[in-house]
């Protein structure tokens, strides 16, 4: 039986769990220098998971695509994450996803978001997450959450372009395939964060519950992105 498509969560996080950061490797991708996270063999959020700066988990392929992987390494499930070294602030954050992230194993999450280690303004976290782990806003009052179902992406179909535009007091999310608008949502309230020390982050990780320590399929996961574009508003 074919897997059902992943829910894509468009989230303004009003509560979140602090995770530790660390990086020793930098890569060039989409015209920018990114820090690759490495938790040095210790568990850390989200998940919690092990994150590695090995090319097995974060790399740029010969076509210039960013590849993120979750793999079983020496008996441990290890994930990939990278972030920009400084805040971009108000503007449009746009990612092009070229692999079928809508059909990830149901406890593997692709995250595209802003995050600050400083807890002020709820870590200034604004999210797009591909996964099937979320609750509806009515059941989860700690987040402003919107959901839509990701369409399949194949070699013959246009890539999926997801974005959010962050302006004072407002966030607008969009998802497109070519000229087709798949979904759009707006959140405008007093708890929309202002820019500060937040960084732009991309990660692929395992959502753990009920003693599960890795992807349910036992096979890991791979995601490709072809581009990230930031367009400042001011």
Tab-separated table of N, CA and C in Angstrom, residues 16-86:
chain	number	residue	atom	x	y	z
A	16	UNK	N	8.840	26.161	22.416
A	16	UNK	CA	9.739	25.194	21.791
A	16	UNK	C	10.766	24.730	22.804
A	17	UNK	N	11.505	23.715	22.454
A	17	UNK	CA	12.530	23.154	23.329
A	17	UNK	C	13.906	23.554	22.824
A	18	UNK	N	14.700	24.116	23.684
A	18	UNK	CA	16.041	24.555	23.319
A	18	UNK	C	16.904	23.372	22.929
A	19	UNK	N	17.663	23.510	21.840
A	19	UNK	CA	18.636	22.489	21.490
A	19	UNK	C	20.014	23.110	21.430
A	20	UNK	N	21.027	22.282	21.623
A	20	UNK	CA	22.399	22.764	21.579
A	20	UNK	C	22.886	22.808	20.148
A	21	UNK	N	23.813	23.689	19.876
A	21	UNK	CA	24.357	23.809	18.531
A	21	UNK	C	25.845	23.513	18.564
A	22	UNK	N	26.389	23.324	17.390
A	22	UNK	CA	27.819	23.091	17.276
A	22	UNK	C	28.150	22.862	15.822
A	23	UNK	N	29.269	23.375	15.361
A	23	UNK	CA	29.646	23.173	13.968
A	23	UNK	C	31.157	23.222	13.857
A	24	UNK	N	31.678	22.384	13.000
A	24	UNK	CA	33.114	22.392	12.750
A	24	UNK	C	33.421	22.436	11.260
A	25	UNK	N	32.402	22.239	10.436
A	25	UNK	CA	32.561	22.187	8.989
A	25	UNK	C	31.660	23.233	8.355
A	26	UNK	N	32.139	23.874	7.298
A	26	UNK	CA	31.313	24.780	6.504
A	26	UNK	C	31.230	24.253	5.079
A	27	UNK	N	30.072	24.487	4.449
A	27	UNK	CA	29.905	24.142	3.040
A	27	UNK	C	29.360	25.351	2.298
A	28	UNK	N	29.590	25.381	0.998
A	28	UNK	CA	29.041	26.420	0.129
A	28	UNK	C	27.854	25.835	-0.618
A	29	UNK	N	26.721	26.501	-0.493
A	29	UNK	CA	25.519	26.049	-1.208
A	29	UNK	C	24.589	27.230	-1.431
A	30	UNK	N	23.986	27.284	-2.607
A	30	UNK	CA	23.034	28.332	-2.967
A	30	UNK	C	23.644	29.722	-2.794
A	31	UNK	N	24.933	29.848	-3.085
A	31	UNK	CA	25.598	31.135	-3.023
A	31	UNK	C	25.901	31.626	-1.625
A	32	UNK	N	25.798	30.747	-0.625
A	32	UNK	CA	26.030	31.145	0.764
A	32	UNK	C	26.907	30.112	1.469
A	33	UNK	N	27.546	30.560	2.540
A	33	UNK	CA	28.340	29.670	3.379
A	33	UNK	C	27.492	29.224	4.565
A	34	UNK	N	27.421	27.911	4.769
A	34	UNK	CA	26.596	27.326	5.817
A	34	UNK	C	27.471	26.579	6.820
A	35	UNK	N	27.078	26.639	8.090
A	35	UNK	CA	27.712	25.841	9.136
A	35	UNK	C	26.972	24.513	9.268
A	36	UNK	N	27.716	23.414	9.270
A	36	UNK	CA	27.120	22.089	9.415
A	36	UNK	C	27.206	21.671	10.878
A	37	UNK	N	26.098	21.263	11.419
A	37	UNK	CA	26.014	20.954	12.847
A	37	UNK	C	26.600	19.577	13.159
A	38	UNK	N	27.291	19.498	14.275
A	38	UNK	CA	27.823	18.233	14.769
A	38	UNK	C	27.675	18.215	16.286
A	39	UNK	N	26.921	17.261	16.807
A	39	UNK	CA	26.711	17.187	18.255
A	39	UNK	C	27.728	16.276	18.942
A	40	UNK	N	28.759	15.897	18.211
A	40	UNK	CA	29.903	15.176	18.793
A	40	UNK	C	29.491	13.908	19.538
A	41	UNK	N	28.564	13.172	18.935
A	41	UNK	CA	28.174	11.892	19.512
A	41	UNK	C	27.235	11.965	20.688
A	42	UNK	N	26.633	13.143	20.927
A	42	UNK	CA	25.663	13.286	22.011
A	42	UNK	C	24.287	13.584	21.429
A	43	UNK	N	23.262	13.151	22.139
A	43	UNK	CA	21.892	13.410	21.712
A	43	UNK	C	21.525	14.863	21.986
A	44	UNK	N	20.820	15.477	21.039
A	44	UNK	CA	20.386	16.861	21.188
A	44	UNK	C	19.118	17.061	20.374
A	45	UNK	N	18.326	18.066	20.754
A	45	UNK	CA	17.097	18.333	20.032
A	45	UNK	C	17.355	18.910	18.658
A	46	UNK	N	16.355	18.774	17.777
A	46	UNK	CA	15.069	18.109	17.993
A	46	UNK	C	15.205	16.593	17.965
A	47	UNK	N	14.277	15.940	18.612
A	47	UNK	CA	14.236	14.495	18.606
A	47	UNK	C	14.128	13.894	20.008
A	48	UNK	N	15.234	13.846	20.783
A	48	UNK	CA	16.596	14.267	20.430
A	48	UNK	C	17.268	13.277	19.485
A	49	UNK	N	18.284	13.762	18.761
A	49	UNK	CA	18.995	12.971	17.777
A	49	UNK	C	20.492	13.237	17.845
A	50	UNK	N	21.231	12.375	17.183
A	50	UNK	CA	22.637	12.638	16.899
A	50	UNK	C	22.712	13.386	15.569
A	51	UNK	N	23.505	14.452	15.511
A	51	UNK	CA	23.723	15.196	14.271
A	51	UNK	C	25.209	15.161	13.938
A	52	UNK	N	25.518	14.957	12.657
A	52	UNK	CA	26.911	14.814	12.241
A	52	UNK	C	27.216	15.743	11.081
A	53	UNK	N	28.466	16.257	11.052
A	53	UNK	CA	28.901	17.083	9.928
A	53	UNK	C	29.563	16.253	8.829
A	54	UNK	N	29.433	14.937	8.903
A	54	UNK	CA	29.969	14.056	7.864
A	54	UNK	C	29.257	14.293	6.535
A	55	UNK	N	29.968	14.195	5.391
A	55	UNK	CA	29.309	14.301	4.080
A	55	UNK	C	28.224	13.248	3.871
A	56	UNK	N	28.248	12.190	4.653
A	56	UNK	CA	27.188	11.185	4.564
A	56	UNK	C	25.845	11.776	4.960
A	57	UNK	N	25.864	12.820	5.780
A	57	UNK	CA	24.627	13.394	6.308
A	57	UNK	C	24.302	14.764	5.735
A	58	UNK	N	25.309	15.542	5.377
A	58	UNK	CA	25.103	16.846	4.739
A	58	UNK	C	26.187	17.023	3.686
A	59	UNK	N	25.774	17.210	2.437
A	59	UNK	CA	26.758	17.428	1.378
A	59	UNK	C	26.089	18.124	0.201
A	60	UNK	N	26.905	18.609	-0.722
A	60	UNK	CA	26.420	19.184	-1.982
A	60	UNK	C	26.885	18.258	-3.093
A	61	UNK	N	25.946	17.798	-3.933
A	61	UNK	CA	26.310	16.833	-4.960
A	61	UNK	C	26.872	17.524	-6.199
A	62	UNK	N	27.199	16.741	-7.216
A	62	UNK	CA	27.858	17.266	-8.415
A	62	UNK	C	26.970	18.209	-9.207
A	63	UNK	N	25.673	18.167	-8.973
A	63	UNK	CA	24.735	19.070	-9.654
A	63	UNK	C	24.442	20.326	-8.845
A	64	UNK	N	25.067	20.454	-7.689
A	64	UNK	CA	24.828	21.618	-6.848
A	64	UNK	C	23.639	21.481	-5.925
A	65	UNK	N	23.062	20.273	-5.828
A	65	UNK	CA	21.937	20.051	-4.922
A	65	UNK	C	22.438	19.770	-3.508
A	66	UNK	N	21.737	20.306	-2.541
A	66	UNK	CA	22.001	19.971	-1.148
A	66	UNK	C	21.358	18.626	-0.843
A	67	UNK	N	22.136	17.709	-0.275
A	67	UNK	CA	21.605	16.402	0.118
A	67	UNK	C	21.697	16.247	1.627
A	68	UNK	N	20.566	15.954	2.248
A	68	UNK	CA	20.501	15.643	3.674
A	68	UNK	C	20.097	14.184	3.827
A	69	UNK	N	20.741	13.488	4.769
A	69	UNK	CA	20.411	12.087	4.984
A	69	UNK	C	20.310	11.756	6.471
A	70	UNK	N	19.421	10.815	6.764
A	70	UNK	CA	19.381	10.130	8.051
A	70	UNK	C	19.863	8.714	7.790
A	71	UNK	N	20.928	8.303	8.474
A	71	UNK	CA	21.495	6.975	8.249
A	71	UNK	C	21.767	6.272	9.575
A	72	UNK	N	21.854	4.957	9.487
A	72	UNK	CA	22.269	4.166	10.637
A	72	UNK	C	23.785	4.045	10.593
A	73	UNK	N	24.439	4.709	11.514
A	73	UNK	CA	25.898	4.746	11.564
A	73	UNK	C	26.372	4.101	12.859
A	74	UNK	N	27.031	2.969	12.741
A	74	UNK	CA	27.544	2.237	13.915
A	74	UNK	C	26.444	1.972	14.933
A	75	UNK	N	25.257	1.622	14.415
A	75	UNK	CA	24.148	1.278	15.288
A	75	UNK	C	23.354	2.444	15.823
A	76	UNK	N	23.701	3.671	15.426
A	76	UNK	CA	22.970	4.859	15.858
A	76	UNK	C	22.394	5.572	14.641
A	77	UNK	N	21.163	6.045	14.774
A	77	UNK	CA	20.569	6.846	13.709
A	77	UNK	C	21.093	8.274	13.811
A	78	UNK	N	21.696	8.749	12.733
A	78	UNK	CA	22.377	10.044	12.719
A	78	UNK	C	21.729	10.931	11.661
A	79	UNK	N	21.551	12.201	11.994
A	79	UNK	CA	20.797	13.142	11.162
A	79	UNK	C	21.695	14.264	10.645
A	80	UNK	N	21.124	15.106	9.762
A	80	UNK	CA	21.874	16.209	9.181
A	80	UNK	C	21.207	17.550	9.402
A	81	UNK	N	22.031	18.574	9.642
A	81	UNK	CA	21.520	19.933	9.839
A	81	UNK	C	22.589	20.945	9.447
A	82	UNK	N	22.152	22.053	8.878
A	82	UNK	CA	23.056	23.154	8.573
A	82	UNK	C	22.334	24.469	8.804
A	83	UNK	N	23.109	25.535	9.029
A	83	UNK	CA	22.512	26.837	9.309
A	83	UNK	C	23.414	27.942	8.786
A	84	UNK	N	22.813	29.078	8.525
A	84	UNK	CA	23.587	30.252	8.149
A	84	UNK	C	24.216	30.870	9.400
A	85	UNK	N	25.340	31.560	9.259
A	85	UNK	CA	26.054	32.060	10.438
A	85	UNK	C	25.484	33.335	11.038
A	86	UNK	N	24.532	33.980	10.361
A	86	UNK	CA	24.012	35.241	10.893
A	86	UNK	C	22.557	35.431	10.474
